[in-house]
Tab-separated table of C-alpha atoms and ligand atoms in Angstrom:
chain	number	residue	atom	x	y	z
A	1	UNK	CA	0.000	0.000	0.000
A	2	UNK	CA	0.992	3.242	-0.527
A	3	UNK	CA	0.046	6.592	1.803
A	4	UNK	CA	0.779	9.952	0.797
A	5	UNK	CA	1.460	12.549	2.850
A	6	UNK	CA	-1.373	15.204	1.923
A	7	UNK	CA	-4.567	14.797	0.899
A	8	UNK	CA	-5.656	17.914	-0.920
A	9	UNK	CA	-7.082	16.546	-4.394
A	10	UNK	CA	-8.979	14.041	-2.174
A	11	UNK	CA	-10.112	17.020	-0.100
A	12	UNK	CA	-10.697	19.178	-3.371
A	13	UNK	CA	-13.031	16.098	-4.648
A	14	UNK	CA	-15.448	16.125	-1.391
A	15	UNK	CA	-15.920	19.495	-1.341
A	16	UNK	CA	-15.468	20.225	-5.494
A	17	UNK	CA	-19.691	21.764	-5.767
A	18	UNK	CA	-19.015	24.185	-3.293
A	19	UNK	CA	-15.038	25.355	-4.174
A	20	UNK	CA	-16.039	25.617	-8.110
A	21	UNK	CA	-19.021	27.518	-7.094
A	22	UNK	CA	-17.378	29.979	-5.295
A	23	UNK	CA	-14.574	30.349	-8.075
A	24	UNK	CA	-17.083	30.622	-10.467
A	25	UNK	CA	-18.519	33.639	-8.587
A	26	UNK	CA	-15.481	35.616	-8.809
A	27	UNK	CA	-14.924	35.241	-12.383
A	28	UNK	CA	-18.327	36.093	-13.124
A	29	UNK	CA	-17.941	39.183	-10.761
A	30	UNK	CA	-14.856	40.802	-12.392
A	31	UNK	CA	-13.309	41.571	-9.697
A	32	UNK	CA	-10.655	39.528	-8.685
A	33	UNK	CA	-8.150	41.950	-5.941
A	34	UNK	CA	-9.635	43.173	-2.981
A	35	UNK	CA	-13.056	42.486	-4.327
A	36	UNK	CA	-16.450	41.282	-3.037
A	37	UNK	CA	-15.235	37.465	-2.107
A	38	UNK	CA	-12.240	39.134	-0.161
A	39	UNK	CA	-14.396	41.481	2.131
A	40	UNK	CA	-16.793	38.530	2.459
A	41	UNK	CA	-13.820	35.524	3.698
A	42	UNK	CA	-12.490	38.236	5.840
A	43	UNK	CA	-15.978	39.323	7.637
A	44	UNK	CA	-16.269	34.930	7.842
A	45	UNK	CA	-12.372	34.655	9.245
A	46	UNK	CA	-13.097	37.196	12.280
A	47	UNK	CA	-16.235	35.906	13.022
A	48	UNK	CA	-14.589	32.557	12.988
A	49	UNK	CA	-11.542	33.948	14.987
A	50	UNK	CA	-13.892	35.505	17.789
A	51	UNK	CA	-11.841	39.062	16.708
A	52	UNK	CA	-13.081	42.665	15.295
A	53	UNK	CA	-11.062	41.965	12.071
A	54	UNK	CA	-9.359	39.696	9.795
A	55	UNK	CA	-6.805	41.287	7.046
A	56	UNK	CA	-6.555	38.855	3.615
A	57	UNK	CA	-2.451	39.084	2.928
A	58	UNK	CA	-0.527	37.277	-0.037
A	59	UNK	CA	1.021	34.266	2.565
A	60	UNK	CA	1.534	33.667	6.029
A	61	UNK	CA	5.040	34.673	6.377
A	62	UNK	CA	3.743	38.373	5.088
A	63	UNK	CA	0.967	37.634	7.547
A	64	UNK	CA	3.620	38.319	10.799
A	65	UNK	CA	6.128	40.987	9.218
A	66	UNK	CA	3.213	42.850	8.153
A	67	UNK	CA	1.645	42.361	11.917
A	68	UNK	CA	4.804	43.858	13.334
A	69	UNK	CA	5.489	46.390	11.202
A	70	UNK	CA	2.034	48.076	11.832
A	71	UNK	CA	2.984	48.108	15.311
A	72	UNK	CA	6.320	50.223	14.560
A	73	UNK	CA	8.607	47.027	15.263
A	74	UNK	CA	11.987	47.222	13.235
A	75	UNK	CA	15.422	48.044	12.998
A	76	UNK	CA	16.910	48.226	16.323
A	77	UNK	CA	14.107	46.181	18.512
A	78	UNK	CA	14.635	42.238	19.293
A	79	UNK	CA	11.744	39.843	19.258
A	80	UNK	CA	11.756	36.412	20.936
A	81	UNK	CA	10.908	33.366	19.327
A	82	UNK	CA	11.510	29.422	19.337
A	83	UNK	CA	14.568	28.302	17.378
A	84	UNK	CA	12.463	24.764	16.431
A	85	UNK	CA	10.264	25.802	13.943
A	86	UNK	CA	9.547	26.911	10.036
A	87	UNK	CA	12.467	29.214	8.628
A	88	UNK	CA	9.884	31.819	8.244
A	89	UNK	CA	9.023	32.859	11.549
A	90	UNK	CA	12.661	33.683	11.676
A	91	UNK	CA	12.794	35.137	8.133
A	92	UNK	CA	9.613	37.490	8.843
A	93	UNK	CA	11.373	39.052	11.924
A	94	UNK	CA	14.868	39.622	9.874
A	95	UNK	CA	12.553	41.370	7.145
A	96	UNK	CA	11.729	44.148	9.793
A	97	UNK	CA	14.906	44.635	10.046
A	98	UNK	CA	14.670	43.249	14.131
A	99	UNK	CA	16.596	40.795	15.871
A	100	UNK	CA	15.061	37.572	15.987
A	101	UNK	CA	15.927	36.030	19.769
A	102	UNK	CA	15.770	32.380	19.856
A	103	UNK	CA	15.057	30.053	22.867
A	104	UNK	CA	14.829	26.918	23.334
A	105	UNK	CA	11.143	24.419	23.180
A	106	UNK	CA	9.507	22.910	26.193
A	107	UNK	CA	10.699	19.016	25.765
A	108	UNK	CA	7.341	18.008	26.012
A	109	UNK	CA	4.802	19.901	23.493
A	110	UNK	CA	7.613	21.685	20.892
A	111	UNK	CA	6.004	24.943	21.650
A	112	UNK	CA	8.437	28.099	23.020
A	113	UNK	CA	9.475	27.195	26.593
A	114	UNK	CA	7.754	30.301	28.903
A	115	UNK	CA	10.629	30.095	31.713
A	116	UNK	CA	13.239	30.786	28.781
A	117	UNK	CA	11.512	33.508	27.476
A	118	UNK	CA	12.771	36.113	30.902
A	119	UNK	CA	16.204	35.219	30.166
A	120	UNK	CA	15.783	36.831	26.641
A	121	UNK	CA	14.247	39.784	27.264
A	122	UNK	CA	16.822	42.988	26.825
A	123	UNK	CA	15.653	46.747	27.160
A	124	UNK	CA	15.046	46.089	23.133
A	125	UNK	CA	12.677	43.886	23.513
A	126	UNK	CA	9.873	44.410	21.827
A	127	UNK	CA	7.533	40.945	21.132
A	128	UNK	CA	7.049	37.634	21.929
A	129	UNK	CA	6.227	35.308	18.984
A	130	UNK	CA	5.276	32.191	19.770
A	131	UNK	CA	4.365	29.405	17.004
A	132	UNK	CA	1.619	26.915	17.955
A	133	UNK	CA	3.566	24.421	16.622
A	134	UNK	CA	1.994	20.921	14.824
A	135	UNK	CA	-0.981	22.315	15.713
A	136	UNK	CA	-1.212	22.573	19.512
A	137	UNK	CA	-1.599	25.662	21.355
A	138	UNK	CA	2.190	27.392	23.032
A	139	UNK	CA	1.296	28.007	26.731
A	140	UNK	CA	-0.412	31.586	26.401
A	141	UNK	CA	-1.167	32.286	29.918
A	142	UNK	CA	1.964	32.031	30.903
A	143	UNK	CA	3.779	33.933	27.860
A	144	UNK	CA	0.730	36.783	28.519
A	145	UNK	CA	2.353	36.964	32.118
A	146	UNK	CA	5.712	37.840	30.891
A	147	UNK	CA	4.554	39.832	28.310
A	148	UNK	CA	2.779	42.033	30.764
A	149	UNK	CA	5.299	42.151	32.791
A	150	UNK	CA	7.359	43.689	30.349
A	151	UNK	CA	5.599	45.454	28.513
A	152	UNK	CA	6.163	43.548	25.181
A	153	UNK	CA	3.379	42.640	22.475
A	154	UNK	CA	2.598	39.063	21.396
A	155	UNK	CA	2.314	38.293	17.989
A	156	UNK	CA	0.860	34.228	17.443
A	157	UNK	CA	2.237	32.364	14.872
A	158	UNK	CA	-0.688	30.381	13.870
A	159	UNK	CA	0.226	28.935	10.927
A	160	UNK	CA	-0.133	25.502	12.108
A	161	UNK	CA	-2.810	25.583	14.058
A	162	UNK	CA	-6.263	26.993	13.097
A	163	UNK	CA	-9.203	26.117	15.368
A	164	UNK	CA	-6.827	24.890	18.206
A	165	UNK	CA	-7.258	26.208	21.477
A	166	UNK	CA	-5.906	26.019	25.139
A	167	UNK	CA	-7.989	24.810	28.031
A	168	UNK	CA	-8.626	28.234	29.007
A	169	UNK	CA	-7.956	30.322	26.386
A	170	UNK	CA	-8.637	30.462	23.019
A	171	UNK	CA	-6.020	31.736	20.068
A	172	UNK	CA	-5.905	35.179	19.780
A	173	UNK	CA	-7.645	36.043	22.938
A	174	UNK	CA	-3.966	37.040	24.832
A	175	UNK	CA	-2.164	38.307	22.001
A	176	UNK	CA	-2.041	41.403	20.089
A	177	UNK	CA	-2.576	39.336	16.858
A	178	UNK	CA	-2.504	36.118	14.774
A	179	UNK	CA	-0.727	35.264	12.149
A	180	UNK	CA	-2.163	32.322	9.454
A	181	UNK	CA	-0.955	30.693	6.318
A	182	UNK	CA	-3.404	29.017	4.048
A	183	UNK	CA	-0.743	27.652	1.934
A	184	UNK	CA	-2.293	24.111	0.537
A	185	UNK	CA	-0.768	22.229	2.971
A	186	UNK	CA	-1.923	23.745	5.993
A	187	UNK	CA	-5.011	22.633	7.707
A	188	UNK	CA	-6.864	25.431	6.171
A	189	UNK	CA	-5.166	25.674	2.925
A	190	UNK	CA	-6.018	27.088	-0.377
A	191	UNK	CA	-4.524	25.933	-3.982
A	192	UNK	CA	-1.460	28.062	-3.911
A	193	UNK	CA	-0.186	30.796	-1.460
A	194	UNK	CA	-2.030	32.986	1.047
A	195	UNK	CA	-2.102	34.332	4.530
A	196	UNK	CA	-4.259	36.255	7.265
A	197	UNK	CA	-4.120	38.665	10.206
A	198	UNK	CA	-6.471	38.385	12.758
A	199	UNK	CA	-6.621	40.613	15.627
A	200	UNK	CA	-8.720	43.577	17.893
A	201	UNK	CA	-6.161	45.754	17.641
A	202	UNK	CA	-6.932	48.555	15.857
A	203	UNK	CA	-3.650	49.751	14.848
A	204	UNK	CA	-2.659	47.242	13.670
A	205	UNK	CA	-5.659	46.539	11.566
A	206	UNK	CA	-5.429	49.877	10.219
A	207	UNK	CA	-1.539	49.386	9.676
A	208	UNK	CA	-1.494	45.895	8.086
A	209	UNK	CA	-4.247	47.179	5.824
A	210	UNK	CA	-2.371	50.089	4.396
A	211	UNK	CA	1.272	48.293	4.578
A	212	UNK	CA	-0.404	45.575	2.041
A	213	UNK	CA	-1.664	47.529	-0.717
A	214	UNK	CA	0.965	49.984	-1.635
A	215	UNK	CA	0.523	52.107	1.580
A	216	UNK	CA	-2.302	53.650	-0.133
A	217	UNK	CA	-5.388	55.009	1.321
A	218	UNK	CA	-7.096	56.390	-1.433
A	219	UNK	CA	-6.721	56.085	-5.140
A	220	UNK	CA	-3.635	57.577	-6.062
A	221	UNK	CA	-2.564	58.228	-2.584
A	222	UNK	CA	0.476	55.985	-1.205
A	223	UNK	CA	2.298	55.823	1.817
A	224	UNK	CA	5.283	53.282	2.741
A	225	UNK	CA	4.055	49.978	1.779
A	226	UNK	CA	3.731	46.960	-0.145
A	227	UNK	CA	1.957	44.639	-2.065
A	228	UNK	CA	0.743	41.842	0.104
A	229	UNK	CA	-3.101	40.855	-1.063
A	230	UNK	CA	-5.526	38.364	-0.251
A	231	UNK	CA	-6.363	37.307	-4.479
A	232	UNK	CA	-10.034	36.620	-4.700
A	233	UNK	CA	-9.998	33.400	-6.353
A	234	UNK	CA	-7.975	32.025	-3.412
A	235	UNK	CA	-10.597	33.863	-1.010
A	236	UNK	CA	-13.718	31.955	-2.520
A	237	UNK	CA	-11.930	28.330	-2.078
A	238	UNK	CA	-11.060	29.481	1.230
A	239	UNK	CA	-14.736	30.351	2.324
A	240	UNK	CA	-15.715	27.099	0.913
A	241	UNK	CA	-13.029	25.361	2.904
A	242	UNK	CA	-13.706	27.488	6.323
A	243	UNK	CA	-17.213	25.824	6.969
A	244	UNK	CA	-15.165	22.661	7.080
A	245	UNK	CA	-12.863	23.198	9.021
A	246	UNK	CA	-13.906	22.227	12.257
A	247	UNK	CA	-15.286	18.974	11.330
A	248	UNK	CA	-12.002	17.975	9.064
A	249	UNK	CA	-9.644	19.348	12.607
A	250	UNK	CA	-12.027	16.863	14.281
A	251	UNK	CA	-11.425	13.665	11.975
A	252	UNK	CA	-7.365	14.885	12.392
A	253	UNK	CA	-7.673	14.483	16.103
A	254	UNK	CA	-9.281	10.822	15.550
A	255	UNK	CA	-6.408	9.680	13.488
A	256	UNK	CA	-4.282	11.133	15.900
A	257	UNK	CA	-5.888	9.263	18.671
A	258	UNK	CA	-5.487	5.812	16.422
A	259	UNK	CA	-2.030	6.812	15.880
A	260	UNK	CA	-1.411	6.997	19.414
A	261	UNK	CA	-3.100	4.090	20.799
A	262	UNK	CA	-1.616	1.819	17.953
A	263	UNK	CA	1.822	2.713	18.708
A	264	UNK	CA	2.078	2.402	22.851
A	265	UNK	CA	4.887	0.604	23.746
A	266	UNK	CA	7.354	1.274	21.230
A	267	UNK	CA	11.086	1.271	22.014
A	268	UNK	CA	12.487	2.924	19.329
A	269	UNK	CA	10.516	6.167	18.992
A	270	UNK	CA	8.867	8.187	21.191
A	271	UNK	CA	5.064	9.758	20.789
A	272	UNK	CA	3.908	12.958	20.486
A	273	UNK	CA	2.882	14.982	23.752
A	274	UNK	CA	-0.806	16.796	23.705
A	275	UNK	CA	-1.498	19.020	26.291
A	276	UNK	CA	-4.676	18.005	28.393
A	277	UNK	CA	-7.592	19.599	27.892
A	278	UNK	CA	-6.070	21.253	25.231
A	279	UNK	CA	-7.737	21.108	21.651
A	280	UNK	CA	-4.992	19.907	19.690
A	281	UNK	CA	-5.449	19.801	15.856
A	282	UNK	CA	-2.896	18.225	14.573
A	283	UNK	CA	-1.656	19.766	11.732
A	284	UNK	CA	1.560	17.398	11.787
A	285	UNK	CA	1.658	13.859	14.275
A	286	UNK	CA	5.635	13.910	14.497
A	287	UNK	CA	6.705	10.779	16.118
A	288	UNK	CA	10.648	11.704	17.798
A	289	UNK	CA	13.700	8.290	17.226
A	290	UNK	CA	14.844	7.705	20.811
A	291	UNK	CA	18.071	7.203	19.015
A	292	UNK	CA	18.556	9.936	17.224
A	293	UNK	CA	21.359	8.567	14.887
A	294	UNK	CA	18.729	5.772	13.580
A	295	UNK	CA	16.273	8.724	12.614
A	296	UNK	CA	17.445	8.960	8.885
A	297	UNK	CA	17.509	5.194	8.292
A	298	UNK	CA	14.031	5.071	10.002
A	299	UNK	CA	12.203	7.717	7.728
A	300	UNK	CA	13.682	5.465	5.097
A	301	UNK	CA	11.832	2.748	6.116
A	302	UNK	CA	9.042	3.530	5.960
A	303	UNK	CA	9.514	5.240	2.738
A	304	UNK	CA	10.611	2.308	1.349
A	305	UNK	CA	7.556	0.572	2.533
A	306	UNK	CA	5.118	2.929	0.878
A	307	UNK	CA	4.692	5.590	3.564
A	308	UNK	CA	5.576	9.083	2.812
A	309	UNK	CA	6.864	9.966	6.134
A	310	UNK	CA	8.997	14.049	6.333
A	311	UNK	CA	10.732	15.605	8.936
A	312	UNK	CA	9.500	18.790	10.103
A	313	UNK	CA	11.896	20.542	10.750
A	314	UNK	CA	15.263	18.811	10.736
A	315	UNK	CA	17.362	22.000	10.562
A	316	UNK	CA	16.172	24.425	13.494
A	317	UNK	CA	16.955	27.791	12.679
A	318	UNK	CA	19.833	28.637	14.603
A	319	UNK	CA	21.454	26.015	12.090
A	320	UNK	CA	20.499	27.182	9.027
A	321	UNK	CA	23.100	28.822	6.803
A	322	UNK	CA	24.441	32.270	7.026
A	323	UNK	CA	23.372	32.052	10.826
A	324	UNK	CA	22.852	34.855	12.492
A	325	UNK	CA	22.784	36.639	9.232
A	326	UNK	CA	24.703	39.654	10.647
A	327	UNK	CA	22.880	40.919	13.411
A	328	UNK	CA	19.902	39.502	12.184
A	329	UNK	CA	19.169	36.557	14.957
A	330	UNK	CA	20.924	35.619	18.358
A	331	UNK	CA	20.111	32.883	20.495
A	332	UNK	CA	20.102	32.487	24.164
A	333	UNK	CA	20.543	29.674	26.158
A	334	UNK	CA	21.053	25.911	25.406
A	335	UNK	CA	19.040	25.124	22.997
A	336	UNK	CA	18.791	20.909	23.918
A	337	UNK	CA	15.051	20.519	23.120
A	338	UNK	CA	15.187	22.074	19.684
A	339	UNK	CA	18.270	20.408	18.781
A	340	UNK	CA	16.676	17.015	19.676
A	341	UNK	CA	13.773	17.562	18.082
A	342	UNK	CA	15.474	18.451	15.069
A	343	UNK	CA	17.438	15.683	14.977
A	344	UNK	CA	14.592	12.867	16.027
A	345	UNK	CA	11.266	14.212	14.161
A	346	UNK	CA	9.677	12.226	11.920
A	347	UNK	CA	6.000	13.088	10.375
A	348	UNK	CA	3.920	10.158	9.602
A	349	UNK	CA	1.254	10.754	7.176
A	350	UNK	CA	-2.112	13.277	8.899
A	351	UNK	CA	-4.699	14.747	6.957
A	352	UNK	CA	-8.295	14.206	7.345
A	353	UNK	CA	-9.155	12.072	4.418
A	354	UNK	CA	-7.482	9.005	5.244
A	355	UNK	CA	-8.494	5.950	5.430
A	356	UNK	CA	-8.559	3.668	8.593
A	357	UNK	CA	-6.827	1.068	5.988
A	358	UNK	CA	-4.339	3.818	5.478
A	359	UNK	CA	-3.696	4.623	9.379
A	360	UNK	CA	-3.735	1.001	9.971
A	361	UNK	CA	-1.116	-0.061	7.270
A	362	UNK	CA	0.460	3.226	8.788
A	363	UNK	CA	0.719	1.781	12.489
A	364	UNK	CA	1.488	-1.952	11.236
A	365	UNK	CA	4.543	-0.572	8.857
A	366	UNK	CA	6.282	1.346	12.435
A	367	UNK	CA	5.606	-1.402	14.834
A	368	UNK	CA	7.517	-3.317	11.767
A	369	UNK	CA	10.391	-0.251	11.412
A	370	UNK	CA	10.447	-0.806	15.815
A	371	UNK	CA	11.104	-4.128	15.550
A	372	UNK	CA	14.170	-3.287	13.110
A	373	UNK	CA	15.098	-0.135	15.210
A	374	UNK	CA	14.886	-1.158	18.928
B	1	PLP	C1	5.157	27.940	11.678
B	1	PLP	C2	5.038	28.647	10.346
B	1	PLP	N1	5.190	29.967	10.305
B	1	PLP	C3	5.075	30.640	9.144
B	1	PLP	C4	4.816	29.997	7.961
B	1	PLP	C5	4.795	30.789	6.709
B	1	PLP	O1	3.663	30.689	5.950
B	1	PLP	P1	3.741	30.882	4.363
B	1	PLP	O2	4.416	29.711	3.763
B	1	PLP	O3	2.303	31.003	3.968
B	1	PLP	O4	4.483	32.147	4.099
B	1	PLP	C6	4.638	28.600	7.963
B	1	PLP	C7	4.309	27.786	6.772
B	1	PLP	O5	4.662	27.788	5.699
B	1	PLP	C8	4.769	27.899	9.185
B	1	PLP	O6	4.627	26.563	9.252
């Protein structure tokens, strides 16, 4: 058997009335930038977020830079962040021209480690980002604490993790914004690039909206800015897609929960960590090699065996090439739990339109690669 490691035409096929529709509508309407379908997936984002607004941006990357520049964040300022997680989070701080601060994970969920975060914190620091990372909430109340504390702003990377929550809070409730991809392979993803702000935070609602369209509030007026849109097209297959959501995050955390009890008791790798009472939504079920040595020979495995297993991400930032870019990123602290992570992840297959064949052949092909790797 063979099990790939998205799902999107499947996805595309369930839902196919309702995304053509919607694409159809925007063709027919003319208006294809900043038209009709955008204001109408934006007024459906917030009230899916719970916030005043939602601003449409070209990708999810743009989504934070755009976020902290419409809060005056640049050149000069430092902004904390986790060192285990997508090279963009970094790369969207270094495009402000700030300092991106890296600390190290909690061991446990992946997500920034709050009792790092103080350590960090210089009279130029300016924001906290932390990224909700496989799709499980960072530990907000305590990263609010600091924040306040410090008087520092909190921008969520939420690219991973859309319709997660914590036990008591929900995402974008103790933050000054969100930040969210919708590239395809996200959990809410359309068929190419795209990216959203959501927040209550009026300036930077006002800012983001300017900074994305040519700083221009008026025809023929402009500002500093750039061009940073929500197309249409990808707008309509979104607003299809966002009535879904919730009930395709749902069938992620049942797979997960097969996942998890098929594989108890294995020696070779170790299982991912959900907070309780937390609503986890999977956007990635990374299993970690005890031995870390054996990861690369394990992904190929199961590879070779039909499964299309990744690694997400086995270069953490602070490892990346060019590192620290200048004075573009510093890191302080050990940074053990990102290291290890780094060098033990391995994705197996999660979207929602598997098959329980597929997540059985799945489970069956590592308690085979445990038996090997042990
Ligand atoms: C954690 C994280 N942050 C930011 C991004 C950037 O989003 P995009 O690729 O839409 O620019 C991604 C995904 O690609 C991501 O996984």
């Amino acid at each position: 058997m063979k099990v790939a490691f998205y799902g999107h035409v499947r996805q595309y096929h369930n839902i196919k009335a309702e995304i053509d529709a919607n694409i159809q509508r925007v063709l027919e309407s003319g208006e294809y930038v900043q038209g009709p379908m955008n204001k109408q997936f934006e007024q459906e984002l917030a009230a899916f977020s719970g916030t005043k607004y939602a601003i449409g941006v070209g990708n999810g990357t743009d989504a934070i830079w755009l976020a902290l520049m419409a809060l005056g964040i640049g050149q000069g300022d430092e902004i904390i962040t986790n060192a285990n997680t997508f090279f963009a989070t970094a790369e969207a701080i270094w495009i402000t021209g700030a300092t991106a601060v890296l600390v190290d994970c909690d061991p446990k969920t992946k997500c920034i480690d709050p009792a790092k975060i103080a350590a960090a914190i210089t009279p130029k620091t300016k924001c906290i980002i932390p990224v909700h990372l496989y799709g499980q909430c960072a530990d907000m109340p305590a990263i609010k604490k600091i924040a306040d504390q410090h008087q520092l702003f909190i921008i969520e990377d939420n690219a991973q993790a859309i319709d997660a929550a914590g036990d008591t809070f929900k995402i974008g409730e103790l933050s000054d914004a969100v930040a969210t991809s919708f590239i395809i392979q996200k959990n809410l993803g359309t068929f190419g690039d795209s990216g959203a702000i959501v927040t209550n935070n009026e300036q930077i609602n006002k800012g983001a909206r300017l900074l994305r369209s040519h700083g221009s509030p008026a025809r023929n007026v402009h500002s500093f800015g750039f061009n940073s849109r929500l197309d249409d097209i990808h707008a309509g297959v979104l607003s299809a897609k966002l009535k879904h959501i919730h009930e395709w995050n749902n069938q992620r955390i049942q797979w997960a929960a097969r996942y998890t009890a098929g594989l108890q008791g294995a020696k070779s790798f170790d299982l991912p960590y959900a907070t309780p009472g937390y609503r986890h939504v999977w956007h990635l079920y990374v299993i970690e090699a005890k031995t870390p040595a054996k990861r690369d020979a394990m992904v190929d495995f199961l590879v070779k065996n039909g499964i299309d297993a990744k690694t997400h991400y086995s270069i953490a930032i602070h490892r990346q090439p060019g590192f620290p870019w200048g004075k573009g990123a510093r890191i302080v602290g050990a940074l053990t739990n990102a290291e290890h992570n780094a060098a033990s992840c391995i994705s197996l297959p999660m979207f929602p339109e598997l098959t329980a064949e597929e997540v059985d052949y799945v489970i069956a092909t590592c308690k085979e690669m445990d038996a090997a790797f042990a």
